[in-house]
Short mmCIF file of C-alpha atoms and ligand atoms in Angstrom, two decimals:
data_model
loop_
_atom_site.label_atom_id
_atom_site.label_comp_id
_atom_site.label_asym_id
_atom_site.label_seq_id
_atom_site.Cartn_x
_atom_site.Cartn_y
_atom_site.Cartn_z
CA MET A 1111 94.15 92.73 80.73
CA GLY A 1112 92.56 89.39 79.81
CA LEU A 1113 89.37 88.04 81.28
CA PRO A 1114 89.26 87.72 85.09
CA VAL A 1115 90.14 84.23 86.31
CA HIS A 1116 89.23 82.45 89.51
CA THR A 1117 92.39 82.46 91.66
CA LYS A 1118 92.74 79.11 93.42
CA ILE A 1119 94.40 78.86 96.82
CA LEU A 1120 96.60 75.75 96.87
CA SER A 1121 97.92 74.16 100.04
CA ALA A 1122 101.63 73.52 100.52
CA ASP A 1123 101.53 69.73 100.17
CA ALA A 1124 102.27 67.17 97.41
CA PRO A 1125 98.90 67.67 95.58
CA GLY A 1126 99.35 71.46 95.86
CA PHE A 1127 102.86 71.31 94.38
CA ALA A 1128 101.72 69.04 91.57
CA ALA A 1129 98.80 71.37 90.74
CA ALA A 1130 101.09 74.42 90.82
CA ALA A 1131 103.65 72.74 88.54
CA ALA A 1132 100.85 71.81 86.11
CA ILE A 1133 99.73 75.46 86.02
CA LEU A 1134 103.31 76.53 85.20
CA ARG A 1135 103.53 73.92 82.44
CA ASP A 1136 100.29 75.32 80.97
CA GLY A 1137 101.90 78.76 80.76
CA ASP A 1138 99.80 80.20 83.56
CA LEU A 1139 100.90 81.97 86.74
CA VAL A 1140 101.17 80.80 90.31
CA ALA A 1141 102.28 82.85 93.29
CA PHE A 1142 104.48 80.99 95.78
CA PRO A 1143 106.34 81.79 99.02
CA THR A 1144 110.09 82.26 99.06
CA GLU A 1145 112.11 83.14 102.17
CA THR A 1146 112.20 86.78 100.94
CA VAL A 1147 108.69 87.64 99.71
CA TYR A 1148 105.97 85.86 97.68
CA GLY A 1149 107.00 85.51 94.02
CA LEU A 1150 104.71 85.51 90.97
CA GLY A 1151 105.98 82.55 89.00
CA GLY A 1152 105.76 81.73 85.31
CA ASP A 1153 107.76 79.41 83.00
CA ALA A 1154 110.84 81.52 82.09
CA ARG A 1155 111.06 79.79 78.68
CA ASN A 1156 107.47 80.60 77.69
CA ASP A 1157 106.91 84.03 76.14
CA MET A 1158 103.19 83.99 76.88
CA ALA A 1159 103.74 83.11 80.53
CA VAL A 1160 106.34 85.86 80.96
CA ALA A 1161 104.12 88.39 79.17
CA ARG A 1162 101.32 87.41 81.58
CA ILE A 1163 103.58 88.25 84.55
CA PHE A 1164 104.09 91.77 83.27
CA GLU A 1165 100.38 92.11 82.52
CA ALA A 1166 99.17 90.80 85.90
CA LYS A 1167 101.51 93.15 87.80
CA GLY A 1168 101.14 96.14 85.48
CA ARG A 1169 104.96 96.08 85.37
CA PRO A 1170 106.90 98.10 82.78
CA HIS A 1171 108.56 95.86 80.21
CA PHE A 1172 111.96 97.47 80.67
CA ASN A 1173 112.11 96.02 84.19
CA PRO A 1174 113.73 92.55 83.97
CA LEU A 1175 112.77 89.54 86.12
CA ILE A 1176 114.72 87.25 88.41
CA VAL A 1177 114.85 83.59 87.36
CA HIS A 1178 114.54 80.98 90.13
CA VAL A 1179 116.19 77.59 89.76
CA ASN A 1180 116.74 74.71 92.19
CA SER A 1181 120.49 74.16 91.78
CA VAL A 1182 123.81 75.64 90.67
CA ASP A 1183 123.78 73.06 87.89
CA MET A 1184 120.56 74.43 86.50
CA ALA A 1185 121.80 78.02 86.86
CA ARG A 1186 124.84 77.15 84.77
CA ASN A 1187 122.56 76.24 81.84
CA PHE A 1188 121.53 79.87 81.60
CA VAL A 1189 124.50 82.05 82.60
CA GLU A 1190 128.27 82.19 82.04
CA TRP A 1191 129.49 80.97 85.44
CA THR A 1192 132.56 82.51 87.13
CA ASP A 1193 134.81 81.75 90.12
CA GLU A 1194 133.23 84.56 92.11
CA ALA A 1195 129.77 83.17 91.36
CA ASP A 1196 130.98 79.80 92.60
CA ILE A 1197 132.29 81.20 95.92
CA LEU A 1198 129.06 83.09 96.52
CA ALA A 1199 126.78 80.23 95.52
CA GLN A 1200 128.70 77.87 97.82
CA ALA A 1201 128.38 80.33 100.67
CA PHE A 1202 124.84 81.69 100.20
CA TRP A 1203 122.69 79.45 97.98
CA PRO A 1204 120.02 78.48 98.60
CA GLY A 1205 119.24 81.90 100.04
CA PRO A 1206 118.34 85.59 99.53
CA LEU A 1207 121.13 86.45 97.03
CA THR A 1208 120.52 87.09 93.34
CA LEU A 1209 123.52 87.04 90.99
CA VAL A 1210 123.55 88.98 87.70
CA LEU A 1211 125.77 87.21 85.16
CA PRO A 1212 126.19 87.21 81.36
CA LEU A 1213 123.31 85.36 79.70
CA LYS A 1214 124.42 82.27 77.77
CA ALA A 1215 123.80 82.24 74.05
CA ASN A 1216 120.91 79.90 73.15
CA SER A 1217 119.72 79.81 76.75
CA GLU A 1218 116.12 79.11 75.62
CA LEU A 1219 114.80 81.74 78.03
CA SER A 1220 112.17 84.17 76.82
CA PRO A 1221 113.88 87.45 75.85
CA LEU A 1222 111.15 89.24 77.84
CA VAL A 1223 112.69 87.89 81.09
CA THR A 1224 115.87 89.94 80.73
CA ALA A 1225 114.20 92.92 79.00
CA GLU A 1226 116.65 92.02 76.22
CA LEU A 1227 119.70 92.79 78.39
CA PRO A 1228 122.84 90.67 77.80
CA THR A 1229 122.73 89.63 81.50
CA LEU A 1230 120.40 87.47 83.62
CA ALA A 1231 119.50 87.78 87.31
CA ILE A 1232 119.26 84.31 88.88
CA ARG A 1233 118.94 82.71 92.32
CA VAL A 1234 118.22 79.49 94.21
CA PRO A 1235 115.56 80.16 96.88
CA ALA A 1236 115.76 78.47 100.28
CA HIS A 1237 112.05 78.25 101.20
CA PRO A 1238 111.00 74.60 101.27
CA VAL A 1239 107.76 75.39 99.37
CA ALA A 1240 109.67 77.20 96.61
CA GLN A 1241 112.09 74.29 96.45
CA ALA A 1242 109.27 71.76 96.24
CA LEU A 1243 107.61 73.71 93.46
CA LEU A 1244 110.87 74.04 91.50
CA ALA A 1245 111.50 70.32 91.94
CA ALA A 1246 107.98 69.42 90.73
CA PHE A 1247 108.27 71.78 87.73
CA ASP A 1248 111.90 70.94 86.97
CA GLY A 1249 112.58 74.13 85.01
CA PRO A 1250 113.42 77.83 85.37
CA VAL A 1251 110.72 79.98 86.97
CA ALA A 1252 110.67 83.75 86.35
CA ALA A 1253 109.29 85.37 89.47
CA PRO A 1254 109.09 89.02 90.51
CA SER A 1255 107.37 89.91 93.74
CA ALA A 1256 103.66 88.95 93.62
CA ASN A 1257 102.22 92.44 93.99
CA PRO A 1258 100.88 95.07 91.62
CA SER A 1259 103.90 97.01 90.31
CA GLY A 1260 104.99 99.84 92.59
CA ARG A 1261 103.10 98.58 95.66
CA ILE A 1262 104.33 96.99 98.87
CA SER A 1263 105.70 93.47 98.36
CA PRO A 1264 103.63 90.56 99.76
CA THR A 1265 104.87 88.51 102.72
CA THR A 1266 101.66 86.46 103.18
CA ALA A 1267 99.29 84.64 100.82
CA GLU A 1268 96.57 87.08 101.92
CA HIS A 1269 98.67 90.04 100.70
CA VAL A 1270 98.96 88.30 97.29
CA ARG A 1271 95.22 87.62 97.20
CA SER A 1272 94.30 91.20 97.96
CA GLY A 1273 96.63 92.54 95.24
CA LEU A 1274 96.31 90.02 92.41
CA SER A 1275 93.10 87.96 92.93
CA GLY A 1276 91.33 87.48 89.58
CA ARG A 1277 94.56 88.06 87.62
CA ILE A 1278 96.52 84.86 88.32
CA ALA A 1279 95.63 81.16 88.28
CA ALA A 1280 96.69 80.23 91.81
CA ILE A 1281 98.46 81.05 95.06
CA LEU A 1282 100.46 78.41 96.96
CA ASP A 1283 99.91 79.26 100.61
CA GLY A 1284 103.08 78.67 102.63
CA GLY A 1285 102.50 81.02 105.51
CA ARG A 1286 104.57 84.05 106.33
CA CYS A 1287 107.98 84.79 104.68
CA ALA A 1288 110.86 84.60 107.17
CA VAL A 1289 113.22 87.25 105.72
CA GLY A 1290 110.48 89.63 104.61
CA LEU A 1291 112.59 91.75 102.21
CA GLU A 1292 113.56 91.01 98.61
CA SER A 1293 116.85 89.37 97.75
CA THR A 1294 120.15 91.25 97.60
CA ILE A 1295 121.11 91.72 93.93
CA LEU A 1296 124.80 91.51 93.12
CA GLY A 1297 126.13 92.31 89.63
CA LEU A 1298 129.03 90.04 88.62
CA ALA A 1299 129.20 90.73 84.90
CA ASP A 1300 131.86 93.39 85.35
CA GLY A 1301 133.39 93.02 88.86
CA PRO A 1302 131.13 92.68 91.91
CA LYS A 1303 128.67 95.54 92.36
CA LEU A 1304 125.75 95.84 94.75
CA LEU A 1305 122.71 96.56 92.55
CA ARG A 1306 120.06 96.33 95.28
CA PRO A 1307 120.48 95.89 99.05
CA GLY A 1308 118.30 93.06 100.35
CA GLY A 1309 117.89 90.04 102.59
CA LEU A 1310 121.56 89.12 102.59
CA PRO A 1311 123.69 91.88 104.20
CA ALA A 1312 126.39 93.31 101.91
CA GLU A 1313 128.89 92.80 104.73
CA ALA A 1314 128.46 89.03 104.39
CA ILE A 1315 129.25 89.21 100.67
CA GLU A 1316 132.35 91.34 101.34
CA ALA A 1317 133.54 88.82 103.90
CA ALA A 1318 133.10 85.93 101.43
CA LEU A 1319 134.90 87.77 98.62
CA HIS A 1320 137.59 89.22 100.94
CA GLY A 1321 137.12 92.71 99.59
CA PRO A 1322 134.81 95.69 99.32
CA VAL A 1323 131.70 95.52 97.13
CA PRO A 1324 130.98 98.92 95.55
CA VAL A 1325 127.40 100.11 95.36
CA ARG A 1326 125.89 100.78 91.95
CA GLY A 1327 126.21 104.46 91.13
CA SER A 1328 123.02 106.41 90.48
CA ASP A 1329 124.50 107.48 87.13
CA ASP A 1330 124.79 103.83 86.17
CA PRO A 1331 121.42 103.21 84.49
CA LEU A 1332 122.17 99.95 82.72
CA SER A 1333 123.35 98.07 85.78
CA SER A 1334 119.96 97.79 87.43
CA PRO A 1335 117.00 98.94 85.44
CA GLY A 1336 113.65 99.15 87.14
CA GLN A 1337 114.98 100.43 90.47
CA LEU A 1338 112.56 103.31 90.49
CA ALA A 1339 112.74 105.99 93.19
CA SER A 1340 109.05 105.65 94.09
CA HIS A 1341 108.28 102.02 94.86
CA TYR A 1342 106.89 99.92 97.71
CA ALA A 1343 104.35 102.70 97.96
CA PRO A 1344 101.52 102.46 100.48
CA ASP A 1345 98.47 104.69 99.91
CA ALA A 1346 99.44 106.68 102.99
CA GLN A 1347 102.27 109.25 103.03
CA VAL A 1348 105.43 108.13 104.80
CA ARG A 1349 107.68 110.32 106.98
CA LEU A 1350 111.12 108.97 107.79
CA ASN A 1351 113.44 109.31 110.83
CA ALA A 1352 110.55 110.35 113.05
CA ARG A 1353 111.57 110.96 116.66
CA ASN A 1354 107.96 111.50 117.70
CA LYS A 1355 104.44 111.26 116.40
CA ARG A 1356 102.70 114.36 115.07
CA GLU A 1357 98.97 115.11 114.90
CA GLY A 1358 97.24 112.79 112.42
CA GLU A 1359 100.12 110.33 112.19
CA VAL A 1360 100.58 106.72 113.15
CA LEU A 1361 104.04 105.74 114.34
CA LEU A 1362 105.83 102.65 113.05
CA GLY A 1363 108.49 102.29 115.70
CA PHE A 1364 111.89 100.65 115.99
CA GLY A 1365 113.53 100.00 119.35
CA PRO A 1366 112.27 101.11 122.76
CA VAL A 1367 109.70 103.75 121.68
CA GLU A 1368 105.96 103.96 122.20
CA ALA A 1369 104.43 103.25 118.80
CA ASP A 1370 101.24 102.10 117.09
CA LEU A 1371 103.21 99.14 115.71
CA ASN A 1372 106.83 98.37 116.44
CA LEU A 1373 109.14 96.70 113.90
CA SER A 1374 111.29 95.36 116.74
CA PRO A 1375 110.95 96.72 120.30
CA ALA A 1376 114.30 95.01 121.07
CA GLY A 1377 115.97 96.85 118.16
CA ASP A 1378 116.68 93.62 116.22
CA LEU A 1379 117.16 94.41 112.49
CA THR A 1380 116.34 90.87 111.31
CA GLU A 1381 113.04 90.94 113.17
CA ALA A 1382 112.35 94.44 111.79
CA ALA A 1383 112.96 93.27 108.21
CA ALA A 1384 110.58 90.36 108.67
CA ASN A 1385 107.84 92.71 109.96
CA LEU A 1386 108.36 95.71 107.65
CA PHE A 1387 106.06 94.99 104.68
CA ARG A 1388 103.38 93.30 106.82
CA TYR A 1389 103.16 96.30 109.14
CA LEU A 1390 103.11 98.74 106.19
CA HIS A 1391 100.27 96.69 104.64
CA GLN A 1392 98.45 96.75 107.99
CA LEU A 1393 98.80 100.48 108.70
CA ASP A 1394 97.92 101.24 105.10
CA SER A 1395 94.76 99.12 105.16
CA GLU A 1396 93.64 101.01 108.30
CA GLY A 1397 93.88 104.11 106.13
CA ARG A 1398 95.15 106.44 108.83
CA GLY A 1399 96.90 109.56 107.41
CA THR A 1400 100.67 109.64 107.45
CA ILE A 1401 102.87 106.77 108.59
CA ALA A 1402 105.82 108.16 110.59
CA VAL A 1403 108.75 105.72 110.94
CA SER A 1404 111.45 105.68 113.64
CA PRO A 1405 115.10 105.88 112.53
CA VAL A 1406 116.55 102.47 111.62
CA PRO A 1407 120.36 101.86 111.85
CA ASP A 1408 121.95 101.76 108.40
CA HIS A 1409 124.04 98.59 108.63
CA GLY A 1410 123.52 94.90 107.86
CA ILE A 1411 119.93 94.24 106.73
CA GLY A 1412 119.12 97.77 108.02
CA ARG A 1413 120.51 99.09 104.72
CA ALA A 1414 117.84 97.20 102.82
CA ILE A 1415 115.15 98.33 105.28
CA ASN A 1416 116.17 101.99 104.76
CA ASP A 1417 116.29 101.50 100.99
CA ARG A 1418 112.67 100.27 100.96
CA LEU A 1419 111.55 102.99 103.39
CA ARG A 1420 113.13 105.74 101.22
CA ARG A 1421 111.25 104.37 98.18
CA ALA A 1422 108.00 104.19 100.19
CA ALA A 1423 108.50 107.84 101.19
CA ALA A 1424 109.63 109.14 97.75
CA PRO A 1425 107.39 111.59 95.87
CA ARG A 1426 104.89 109.73 93.67
CA ASP A 1427 104.30 110.35 89.98
P1 AMP B 80 111.77 92.09 91.49
O1 AMP B 80 111.62 90.88 90.66
O2 AMP B 80 110.52 92.92 91.57
O3 AMP B 80 112.39 91.82 92.81
O4 AMP B 80 112.81 92.99 90.69
C1 AMP B 80 113.91 92.42 90.07
C2 AMP B 80 114.96 93.46 89.90
O5 AMP B 80 116.15 92.77 89.56
C3 AMP B 80 114.73 94.41 88.75
O6 AMP B 80 113.98 95.53 89.13
C4 AMP B 80 116.14 94.82 88.37
O7 AMP B 80 116.53 95.95 89.08
C5 AMP B 80 117.00 93.63 88.81
N1 AMP B 80 117.44 92.88 87.65
C6 AMP B 80 116.83 91.86 87.05
N2 AMP B 80 117.53 91.42 86.00
C7 AMP B 80 118.63 92.22 85.92
C8 AMP B 80 119.74 92.29 85.03
N3 AMP B 80 119.87 91.46 84.02
N4 AMP B 80 120.66 93.24 85.28
C9 AMP B 80 120.55 94.06 86.33
N5 AMP B 80 119.50 94.05 87.18
C10 AMP B 80 118.56 93.13 86.99
MG1 MG B 81 109.09 93.74 93.20
#
């Protein structure tokens, strides 16, 4: 870890975007809101900047990063584009879908970004602040979630500050993230394959491609490195599919149940996704024993919610 830095909070306006773009050009890091979660951005062509991302997060180097660009045209500079990519980009970009495609030769990206894989994960984010930053910077931004590795992802600037203050140059404050879960990652290098459920339901991808999208097999290590079993871990223990609250527990509810906090009293999965990480942060900071969580239906964005909850509940190293 280098010397501590003073982490500036930048406002989401023209001077803030210009300052954030200047920080990226200098090879330093700036956290910024996307519609999924806050990202920790660095210039994807600059080895030092990318190395700083791994260092600030304490992220293992075998875990590759997603590159954010502001258009399909820019994406095509870095990956071998395909017809399927075109259909999906037309339908879902800008938005919470990451495509994994063969990396182009001489792409000029830092090899650290892809953890030296022959493929690159890339997306065009929809959040207006992310778009304004990408426009001001006019280049590819590598950006994992802006949290210490293994912890709950940030959906507010305050979450970023509490996790990474003193380790990054600045945070662009754009309020709360609307989707609240990371992007869906779809492998396209070798037929469509769901590598990580996320903010875009897999059902929507299947409808656009007119066919089923198989899920990555657990015996398929190359296809999505870094998807560790224990992740999104709060300090508290987590108990899943809780029908009631036991002694010493707080209940994170879903649907019409009496709970300490409720992801969506109306049983709306989109609302639950948007609240999930914020409520986990909140219950965790109150430091109250075990967090019990109501069952969440396993369809649409509920699949991504259950994926994150299973990782939050998994045994820790
Ligand atoms: P994060 O940036 O924290 O949302 O994590 C990005 C995730 O994207 C990684 O943990 C990988 O699982 C996945 N990923 C990134 N690049 C690739 C790639 N080239 N091939 C497969 N999966 C990737
Ligand atoms: Mg992450």
